[in-house]
Amino acid sequence: MTLISLVGCAVEKTQPFPSQIALQNLAGVVVERAGALWFQPCNERLWWPVQDNTAQQELTAFYRKFTLLRSEALYVELIGGTDPQQDNMLRVKTVETVGGTAQTCNFRLEGLQYRAASSDPVWVADIMADQVIVKSVTPAGSYRFRTANETGKDSPADRDTLTRSRGTAEDSESTAVQPDSAVVAVYRETQPTKRPLEIKILQRRCNDAATGTVLPFTAEMRFFGRLYRGCARKGHPVSSEIYGFYWYQPPGRAQVMFKLSADQRVQLVTRDAGGKTVAERGRWQYLQSGKLIFSMRDAAQQEYLMLFSREADGQLVLQTGSEHLVSYGATFKLWRPSGLSGGQLLSNLPATAKGIEPGASTDYMVPETASGEQHQASSSLMQSPETQSTVKPSLLTSPQVQAADIDDELLHEIIVNDAAAGAE
């Protein structure tokens, strides 16, 4: 296995990406251990050694830049796949998003299609299926617009001469806006007005000059007749963030694991101290209050309900349910398999004692900003406001973000019962 060393050696020439490798979109954290990069997908328990096949090995360069040579965790979104001919090493083809810590895995912009933002001037636009909420400093306030996704339709405003805001709303110049083939989504206000809101999302890398955060989308917003530019990040449906395995093992008590499927089925397995396992099935539903309710049947086919609150990090906390399973207040950790082949625990690999010392001999260069990339973004794209001032890389080892130590026997029971349910 060939791993990229971060210390004391020249960069190898970027190798062609193997065509036979199946690519996946992955989100997670990169760390450096013993001079090599390792990647852990969000809500996974395993790690994969990394082969950086990006142009100019920019993943490695970004890691050095963001961690300041301290061997810390860095949140990334990338495209890559495991190579079976190299012990399932993760080959990275493209870097999409860079910036944040393990805590960023929990900030998925649930319920939004996109969030667009800029730090100069400050504004944030939360884009949903039928409305956009803009929070702006100039003009100050919060504004709600009824909108429609009109991707692919011509906009008369594209041919108009508008006022383009550069830096501040007052400092502006007149410029013609041309159609852009990189547009992936267009949202327009449906209420008739002389100056309708319009937001374009473009497939164009965007960089925050203040923090260095890299995002895959650029946003252009026409807001009260002026054109503002910023970065954008894609959101996710709430339901897609709920699917997965959840696991609970209190000391000296029964172990419980359940699987929530996309078709709203629940497969639940418990194992007592004597090793006896019991499988139960049911359905789950997400409530507007943000809670989850399970409608279950026990081994005797008696119906019962379980009500969970959902924490910001994806964990489920039992509020009411069947006392024969677990006590109220039990917290279930989320585990979501990445689908990657291979992987291993990282606990037996030593971290570099001092990281990369400043001035160490390296040839890695931080990639230059490509022409046309934007330099405006807000940290609201990468983490929630309540965590922006407190999130630190050390949260990688916090119980709030640790992956569950999954019990393989319980997992086997879940898979067997899930297959049996699907055959019915």
Short mmCIF file of C-alpha atoms in Angstrom, two decimals:
data_model
loop_
_atom_site.label_atom_id
_atom_site.label_comp_id
_atom_site.label_asym_id
_atom_site.label_seq_id
_atom_site.Cartn_x
_atom_site.Cartn_y
_atom_site.Cartn_z
CA MET A 1 0.00 0.00 0.00
CA THR A 2 1.35 3.43 -0.95
CA LEU A 3 0.41 6.29 1.35
CA ILE A 4 1.24 9.94 0.91
CA SER A 5 3.74 11.13 3.47
CA LEU A 6 3.27 14.69 4.64
CA VAL A 7 6.73 15.25 6.05
CA GLY A 8 10.19 15.59 4.57
CA CYS A 9 9.63 14.41 1.02
CA ALA A 10 8.80 15.82 -2.36
CA VAL A 11 5.33 15.53 -3.84
CA GLU A 12 4.88 12.73 -6.28
CA LYS A 13 3.46 13.57 -9.65
CA THR A 14 -0.33 13.20 -9.63
CA GLN A 15 -1.23 9.74 -10.92
CA PRO A 16 -4.08 9.09 -13.36
CA PHE A 17 -7.27 8.05 -11.60
CA PRO A 18 -8.07 4.35 -12.17
CA SER A 19 -11.12 4.10 -14.43
CA GLN A 20 -12.40 0.88 -12.82
CA ILE A 21 -13.00 2.45 -9.39
CA ALA A 22 -16.64 3.18 -8.55
CA LEU A 23 -16.94 6.79 -7.38
CA GLN A 24 -18.97 8.01 -4.40
CA ASN A 25 -19.80 11.40 -2.95
CA LEU A 26 -18.45 11.32 0.60
CA ALA A 27 -18.54 13.69 3.57
CA GLY A 28 -16.37 13.24 6.64
CA VAL A 29 -13.09 14.19 8.27
CA VAL A 30 -9.45 13.81 7.29
CA VAL A 31 -6.71 13.37 9.88
CA GLU A 32 -2.98 12.75 9.69
CA ARG A 33 -1.51 9.77 11.49
CA ALA A 34 2.09 8.60 11.27
CA GLY A 35 2.71 10.89 8.32
CA ALA A 36 -0.25 9.72 6.20
CA LEU A 37 -3.82 10.94 5.62
CA TRP A 38 -6.84 8.93 6.79
CA PHE A 39 -10.53 9.58 6.07
CA GLN A 40 -13.61 8.75 8.16
CA PRO A 41 -17.08 9.31 6.65
CA CYS A 42 -19.61 11.06 8.86
CA ASN A 43 -21.35 8.71 11.32
CA GLU A 44 -19.01 5.86 10.44
CA ARG A 45 -16.83 3.89 12.84
CA LEU A 46 -14.03 2.96 10.41
CA TRP A 47 -11.24 4.86 8.67
CA TRP A 48 -9.67 4.53 5.24
CA PRO A 49 -6.09 5.37 4.19
CA VAL A 50 -6.07 8.08 1.53
CA GLN A 51 -4.33 8.27 -1.84
CA ASP A 52 -4.58 11.85 -3.03
CA ASN A 53 -5.21 11.72 -6.79
CA THR A 54 -6.61 15.25 -7.00
CA ALA A 55 -5.13 17.83 -9.33
CA GLN A 56 -1.89 19.15 -7.77
CA GLN A 57 -2.71 16.98 -4.73
CA GLU A 58 -4.88 19.78 -3.41
CA LEU A 59 -6.48 17.67 -0.67
CA THR A 60 -3.08 17.29 0.99
CA ALA A 61 -2.33 20.98 0.47
CA PHE A 62 -5.68 22.02 1.92
CA TYR A 63 -5.12 19.78 4.94
CA ARG A 64 -1.78 21.42 5.68
CA LYS A 65 -3.25 24.88 5.27
CA PHE A 66 -6.34 24.37 7.43
CA THR A 67 -4.79 22.40 10.29
CA LEU A 68 -1.73 24.65 10.56
CA LEU A 69 0.51 21.60 10.64
CA ARG A 70 -1.05 20.24 13.86
CA SER A 71 -2.43 16.85 12.67
CA GLU A 72 -6.02 17.77 13.54
CA ALA A 73 -9.35 16.76 12.03
CA LEU A 74 -10.60 18.63 8.96
CA TYR A 75 -14.11 18.37 7.51
CA VAL A 76 -14.21 17.68 3.76
CA GLU A 77 -16.66 16.64 1.08
CA LEU A 78 -15.04 14.76 -1.75
CA ILE A 79 -15.50 12.34 -4.63
CA GLY A 80 -13.56 9.10 -4.57
CA GLY A 81 -13.67 5.33 -4.24
CA THR A 82 -11.80 2.39 -2.76
CA ASP A 83 -9.19 0.56 -4.80
CA PRO A 84 -9.41 -3.25 -4.30
CA GLN A 85 -5.96 -3.63 -5.84
CA GLN A 86 -4.49 -1.41 -3.12
CA ASP A 87 -6.05 -2.96 0.00
CA ASN A 88 -9.19 -0.83 -0.40
CA MET A 89 -7.27 2.40 -0.07
CA LEU A 90 -9.51 5.42 -0.68
CA ARG A 91 -8.45 7.18 -3.87
CA VAL A 92 -9.66 10.78 -3.89
CA LYS A 93 -10.43 12.26 -7.30
CA THR A 94 -12.04 15.61 -6.48
CA VAL A 95 -12.37 17.87 -3.44
CA GLU A 96 -15.73 19.66 -3.23
CA THR A 97 -15.87 21.27 0.22
CA VAL A 98 -13.14 22.02 2.76
CA GLY A 99 -13.48 23.63 6.19
CA GLY A 100 -14.84 22.83 9.63
CA THR A 101 -14.34 20.01 12.11
CA ALA A 102 -16.05 16.72 12.97
CA GLN A 103 -18.93 18.80 14.35
CA THR A 104 -19.66 20.00 10.82
CA CYS A 105 -20.96 16.49 10.05
CA ASN A 106 -23.96 17.41 12.19
CA PHE A 107 -24.71 20.62 10.31
CA ARG A 108 -26.45 19.38 7.17
CA LEU A 109 -28.86 22.26 6.45
CA GLU A 110 -31.84 19.98 6.94
CA GLY A 111 -35.01 21.00 5.14
CA LEU A 112 -33.20 23.39 2.80
CA GLN A 113 -32.39 22.98 -0.87
CA TYR A 114 -29.51 25.44 -0.58
CA ARG A 115 -28.14 28.08 1.75
CA ALA A 116 -26.41 31.01 0.09
CA ALA A 117 -24.40 33.57 2.05
CA SER A 118 -21.81 36.30 1.96
CA SER A 119 -19.77 38.09 4.62
CA ASP A 120 -19.28 41.36 2.73
CA PRO A 121 -21.94 42.68 2.76
CA VAL A 122 -23.48 40.26 5.26
CA TRP A 123 -26.51 38.31 4.04
CA VAL A 124 -27.86 34.77 4.28
CA ALA A 125 -30.55 33.22 2.05
CA ASP A 126 -32.23 29.96 3.06
CA ILE A 127 -33.71 28.40 -0.06
CA MET A 128 -36.64 25.98 0.26
CA ALA A 129 -38.90 24.36 -2.32
CA ASP A 130 -41.42 27.21 -2.43
CA GLN A 131 -39.89 30.08 -0.48
CA VAL A 132 -36.68 31.91 0.27
CA ILE A 133 -35.86 33.69 3.52
CA VAL A 134 -33.23 36.41 3.23
CA LYS A 135 -31.55 37.92 6.25
CA SER A 136 -29.72 41.05 5.24
CA VAL A 137 -27.77 43.93 6.69
CA THR A 138 -28.39 46.23 3.71
CA PRO A 139 -31.30 46.70 3.76
CA ALA A 140 -31.49 45.51 7.34
CA GLY A 141 -34.08 42.90 8.23
CA SER A 142 -35.46 39.47 7.45
CA TYR A 143 -37.49 39.01 4.27
CA ARG A 144 -39.64 36.08 3.14
CA PHE A 145 -40.38 35.54 -0.57
CA ARG A 146 -42.66 33.05 -2.27
CA THR A 147 -40.54 31.53 -5.01
CA ALA A 148 -40.49 28.85 -7.69
CA ASN A 149 -37.61 26.83 -9.05
CA GLU A 150 -37.36 27.99 -12.65
CA THR A 151 -34.13 26.29 -13.63
CA GLY A 152 -33.76 26.23 -17.40
CA LYS A 153 -36.15 29.10 -18.07
CA ASP A 154 -34.99 32.37 -19.61
CA SER A 155 -34.95 35.41 -17.36
CA PRO A 156 -35.68 38.84 -18.87
CA ALA A 157 -33.50 40.28 -16.10
CA ASP A 158 -30.50 38.50 -17.58
CA ARG A 159 -30.54 41.04 -20.39
CA ASP A 160 -31.04 44.02 -18.14
CA THR A 161 -28.35 46.30 -16.84
CA LEU A 162 -28.37 46.01 -13.08
CA THR A 163 -26.45 47.55 -10.24
CA ARG A 164 -23.78 45.11 -9.09
CA SER A 165 -22.81 45.40 -5.43
CA ARG A 166 -19.09 45.14 -4.78
CA GLY A 167 -18.17 45.10 -1.08
CA THR A 168 -21.00 47.36 0.10
CA ALA A 169 -24.38 48.27 -1.30
CA GLU A 170 -23.28 51.88 -1.67
CA ASP A 171 -20.10 51.10 -3.56
CA SER A 172 -21.56 49.87 -6.85
CA GLU A 173 -21.10 49.98 -10.56
CA SER A 174 -23.31 49.26 -13.52
CA THR A 175 -22.62 46.09 -15.46
CA ALA A 176 -24.47 43.80 -17.82
CA VAL A 177 -25.20 40.27 -16.58
CA GLN A 178 -24.70 37.49 -19.09
CA PRO A 179 -26.28 34.01 -19.00
CA ASP A 180 -23.97 31.39 -17.48
CA SER A 181 -23.83 27.75 -18.54
CA ALA A 182 -22.72 26.80 -15.02
CA VAL A 183 -26.16 27.57 -13.55
CA VAL A 184 -27.60 24.54 -11.75
CA ALA A 185 -30.66 26.15 -10.14
CA VAL A 186 -32.66 29.38 -10.42
CA TYR A 187 -35.22 30.55 -7.85
CA ARG A 188 -37.51 33.47 -8.68
CA GLU A 189 -40.14 35.35 -6.73
CA THR A 190 -43.66 34.47 -7.87
CA GLN A 191 -45.32 37.67 -6.65
CA PRO A 192 -45.52 40.25 -9.47
CA THR A 193 -43.16 43.12 -8.71
CA LYS A 194 -40.84 45.48 -10.52
CA ARG A 195 -37.78 44.13 -8.72
CA PRO A 196 -38.37 40.42 -8.05
CA LEU A 197 -36.00 38.37 -5.97
CA GLU A 198 -33.89 35.97 -8.00
CA ILE A 199 -31.16 33.62 -6.81
CA LYS A 200 -28.92 31.63 -9.11
CA ILE A 201 -26.79 28.72 -7.93
CA LEU A 202 -23.76 28.11 -10.12
CA GLN A 203 -21.48 25.07 -10.24
CA ARG A 204 -18.38 27.14 -9.60
CA ARG A 205 -15.95 26.83 -6.70
CA CYS A 206 -16.27 29.57 -4.13
CA ASN A 207 -13.63 30.55 -1.56
CA ASP A 208 -14.01 32.57 1.61
CA ALA A 209 -11.02 34.90 1.69
CA ALA A 210 -11.35 35.37 5.47
CA THR A 211 -11.38 31.70 6.56
CA GLY A 212 -10.22 29.82 3.46
CA THR A 213 -13.39 27.70 3.44
CA VAL A 214 -13.96 26.08 0.05
CA LEU A 215 -17.48 25.40 -1.26
CA PRO A 216 -18.62 23.93 -4.59
CA PHE A 217 -21.26 26.54 -5.46
CA THR A 218 -21.35 30.25 -6.16
CA ALA A 219 -24.57 32.21 -5.59
CA GLU A 220 -25.84 35.30 -7.38
CA MET A 221 -28.79 37.07 -5.73
CA ARG A 222 -30.83 39.90 -7.21
CA PHE A 223 -32.24 41.59 -4.14
CA PHE A 224 -34.22 44.83 -4.40
CA GLY A 225 -32.67 45.53 -7.79
CA ARG A 226 -29.03 44.90 -6.87
CA LEU A 227 -26.85 41.91 -7.61
CA TYR A 228 -25.04 40.32 -4.67
CA ARG A 229 -22.60 37.45 -4.89
CA GLY A 230 -21.63 34.82 -2.34
CA CYS A 231 -21.10 31.12 -1.78
CA ALA A 232 -23.68 28.36 -1.49
CA ARG A 233 -23.97 24.94 0.09
CA LYS A 234 -26.52 22.25 -0.70
CA GLY A 235 -29.03 21.18 1.94
CA HIS A 236 -30.65 17.81 2.62
CA PRO A 237 -34.18 16.51 3.26
CA VAL A 238 -34.80 15.80 6.93
CA SER A 239 -35.86 12.22 6.21
CA SER A 240 -32.57 11.37 4.48
CA GLU A 241 -30.69 12.37 7.63
CA ILE A 242 -32.71 9.95 9.80
CA TYR A 243 -32.03 6.68 7.97
CA GLY A 244 -29.41 4.46 9.53
CA PHE A 245 -28.55 2.27 12.51
CA TYR A 246 -28.92 3.37 16.13
CA TRP A 247 -27.22 1.63 19.03
CA TYR A 248 -27.42 1.69 22.83
CA GLN A 249 -25.42 -0.33 25.38
CA PRO A 250 -25.64 0.76 29.03
CA PRO A 251 -23.29 -0.98 31.48
CA GLY A 252 -24.87 -4.16 32.80
CA ARG A 253 -28.11 -3.67 30.87
CA ALA A 254 -29.66 -5.06 27.72
CA GLN A 255 -28.14 -3.92 24.43
CA VAL A 256 -30.48 -2.46 21.84
CA MET A 257 -29.95 -1.73 18.15
CA PHE A 258 -32.47 -0.66 15.56
CA LYS A 259 -32.42 0.19 11.88
CA LEU A 260 -34.57 2.94 10.37
CA SER A 261 -35.16 2.35 6.66
CA ALA A 262 -36.13 4.80 3.93
CA ASP A 263 -39.53 3.09 3.63
CA GLN A 264 -40.18 3.96 7.32
CA ARG A 265 -39.69 0.42 8.61
CA VAL A 266 -38.10 -0.23 12.01
CA GLN A 267 -36.05 -3.37 12.67
CA LEU A 268 -35.23 -3.58 16.40
CA VAL A 269 -33.09 -6.18 18.17
CA THR A 270 -32.37 -6.46 21.91
CA ARG A 271 -29.96 -8.78 23.69
CA ASP A 272 -30.09 -9.44 27.42
CA ALA A 273 -27.17 -10.16 29.74
CA GLY A 274 -27.56 -13.89 29.05
CA GLY A 275 -27.06 -13.40 25.31
CA LYS A 276 -30.68 -14.01 24.30
CA THR A 277 -31.82 -11.85 21.37
CA VAL A 278 -35.34 -10.72 20.55
CA ALA A 279 -36.35 -9.09 17.26
CA GLU A 280 -39.28 -6.69 16.91
CA ARG A 281 -40.65 -4.71 13.97
CA GLY A 282 -42.60 -1.56 13.43
CA ARG A 283 -42.92 1.73 11.57
CA TRP A 284 -41.39 5.13 12.23
CA GLN A 285 -42.75 8.61 11.54
CA TYR A 286 -41.13 12.04 11.74
CA LEU A 287 -43.34 14.62 13.47
CA GLN A 288 -43.48 18.35 12.79
CA SER A 289 -42.26 18.90 16.33
CA GLY A 290 -38.94 17.32 15.29
CA LYS A 291 -39.59 14.13 17.27
CA LEU A 292 -39.81 10.55 16.02
CA ILE A 293 -42.51 8.09 16.96
CA PHE A 294 -42.26 4.31 16.54
CA SER A 295 -45.35 2.11 16.27
CA MET A 296 -44.05 -1.30 17.35
CA ARG A 297 -45.14 -4.88 18.03
CA ASP A 298 -43.29 -6.94 20.60
CA ALA A 299 -42.57 -10.69 20.42
CA ALA A 300 -46.12 -11.40 21.68
CA GLN A 301 -47.54 -9.13 18.95
CA GLN A 302 -48.65 -6.55 21.49
CA GLU A 303 -48.58 -2.99 20.18
CA TYR A 304 -46.63 -0.23 21.89
CA LEU A 305 -45.23 3.20 21.04
CA MET A 306 -41.79 4.74 21.45
CA LEU A 307 -41.27 8.51 21.29
CA PHE A 308 -37.81 9.99 20.69
CA SER A 309 -36.42 13.50 20.64
CA ARG A 310 -33.71 14.08 18.03
CA GLU A 311 -30.51 15.81 19.04
CA ALA A 312 -28.49 18.16 16.83
CA ASP A 313 -25.84 15.49 16.35
CA GLY A 314 -28.39 12.92 15.12
CA GLN A 315 -28.66 10.93 18.35
CA LEU A 316 -32.13 9.83 19.47
CA VAL A 317 -33.20 10.18 23.11
CA LEU A 318 -36.08 8.00 24.34
CA GLN A 319 -38.83 10.09 25.93
CA THR A 320 -41.54 7.49 26.33
CA GLY A 321 -41.94 3.90 25.27
CA SER A 322 -41.61 0.31 26.37
CA GLU A 323 -39.86 0.10 29.73
CA HIS A 324 -38.99 -3.54 29.12
CA LEU A 325 -36.46 -2.44 26.50
CA VAL A 326 -34.60 0.54 27.94
CA SER A 327 -35.15 3.28 30.48
CA TYR A 328 -36.44 6.69 29.53
CA GLY A 329 -33.65 9.06 28.64
CA ALA A 330 -31.62 6.34 26.91
CA THR A 331 -29.50 7.89 24.15
CA PHE A 332 -29.02 6.01 20.88
CA LYS A 333 -25.95 6.82 18.79
CA LEU A 334 -26.26 7.03 15.02
CA TRP A 335 -24.20 4.84 12.74
CA ARG A 336 -24.55 5.18 8.97
CA PRO A 337 -22.46 2.75 6.86
CA SER A 338 -20.65 4.54 4.07
CA GLY A 339 -20.79 1.66 1.58
CA LEU A 340 -17.01 1.71 1.15
CA SER A 341 -15.17 -1.60 1.06
CA GLY A 342 -12.55 -2.28 3.72
CA GLY A 343 -11.79 0.24 6.42
CA GLN A 344 -10.28 -0.20 9.86
CA LEU A 345 -10.31 1.23 13.35
CA LEU A 346 -7.83 4.02 13.84
CA SER A 347 -7.35 3.60 17.58
CA ASN A 348 -4.34 1.34 17.12
CA LEU A 349 -2.50 3.84 14.93
CA PRO A 350 -0.37 6.39 16.80
CA ALA A 351 -0.84 10.05 16.05
CA THR A 352 2.26 11.96 15.05
CA ALA A 353 3.70 13.12 18.34
CA LYS A 354 4.29 16.72 17.33
CA GLY A 355 2.55 16.87 13.97
CA ILE A 356 4.48 18.58 11.20
CA GLU A 357 6.86 21.07 12.63
CA PRO A 358 6.81 24.54 11.09
CA GLY A 359 9.68 24.76 8.62
CA ALA A 360 9.77 21.03 7.93
CA SER A 361 10.91 20.15 4.44
CA THR A 362 7.84 19.80 2.22
CA ASP A 363 6.96 20.67 -1.33
CA TYR A 364 3.20 21.03 -0.90
CA MET A 365 1.72 24.27 -2.13
CA VAL A 366 -1.74 25.57 -1.31
CA PRO A 367 -3.68 25.68 -4.59
CA GLU A 368 -4.08 29.10 -6.06
CA THR A 369 -7.59 30.43 -6.44
CA ALA A 370 -8.85 29.73 -9.93
CA SER A 371 -10.01 32.56 -12.10
CA GLY A 372 -13.63 33.44 -11.46
CA GLU A 373 -13.79 31.86 -7.99
CA GLN A 374 -15.65 33.92 -5.44
CA HIS A 375 -14.13 35.14 -2.18
CA GLN A 376 -17.23 35.73 -0.09
CA ALA A 377 -18.83 33.29 2.31
CA SER A 378 -20.26 33.04 5.76
CA SER A 379 -19.40 30.53 8.46
CA SER A 380 -23.16 29.99 8.65
CA LEU A 381 -22.67 27.73 5.64
CA MET A 382 -20.47 25.36 7.62
CA GLN A 383 -21.85 25.37 11.17
CA SER A 384 -24.82 26.54 13.17
CA PRO A 385 -24.63 29.97 14.81
CA GLU A 386 -24.76 28.55 18.32
CA THR A 387 -21.60 26.52 17.72
CA GLN A 388 -19.53 28.92 15.66
CA SER A 389 -17.62 30.37 18.59
CA THR A 390 -17.06 27.11 20.46
CA VAL A 391 -16.37 24.41 17.88
CA LYS A 392 -12.82 23.08 18.12
CA PRO A 393 -11.04 20.18 16.39
CA SER A 394 -10.86 18.37 19.74
CA LEU A 395 -14.58 17.67 19.39
CA LEU A 396 -13.53 14.75 17.18
CA THR A 397 -13.09 12.79 20.39
CA SER A 398 -16.20 14.15 22.08
CA PRO A 399 -18.97 11.62 22.86
CA GLN A 400 -21.30 13.85 20.87
CA VAL A 401 -19.56 13.03 17.62
CA GLN A 402 -17.99 9.63 18.23
CA ALA A 403 -19.29 6.81 16.07
CA ALA A 404 -20.97 4.01 17.99
CA ASP A 405 -18.89 0.95 18.86
CA ILE A 406 -21.22 -1.29 16.88
CA ASP A 407 -21.78 -4.81 18.16
CA ASP A 408 -21.34 -7.14 15.15
CA GLU A 409 -23.67 -9.82 16.51
CA LEU A 410 -26.52 -7.36 16.96
CA LEU A 411 -25.83 -5.99 13.50
CA HIS A 412 -26.08 -9.52 12.09
CA GLU A 413 -29.45 -9.97 13.78
CA ILE A 414 -30.68 -6.71 12.28
CA ILE A 415 -29.59 -7.73 8.78
CA VAL A 416 -31.15 -11.20 9.04
CA ASN A 417 -34.46 -9.85 10.31
CA ASP A 418 -34.44 -7.06 7.74
CA ALA A 419 -33.99 -9.60 4.93
CA ALA A 420 -36.80 -11.73 6.36
CA ALA A 421 -39.13 -8.73 6.54
CA GLY A 422 -38.35 -7.80 2.95
CA ALA A 423 -39.21 -11.31 1.77
CA GLU A 424 -42.67 -11.19 3.33
#
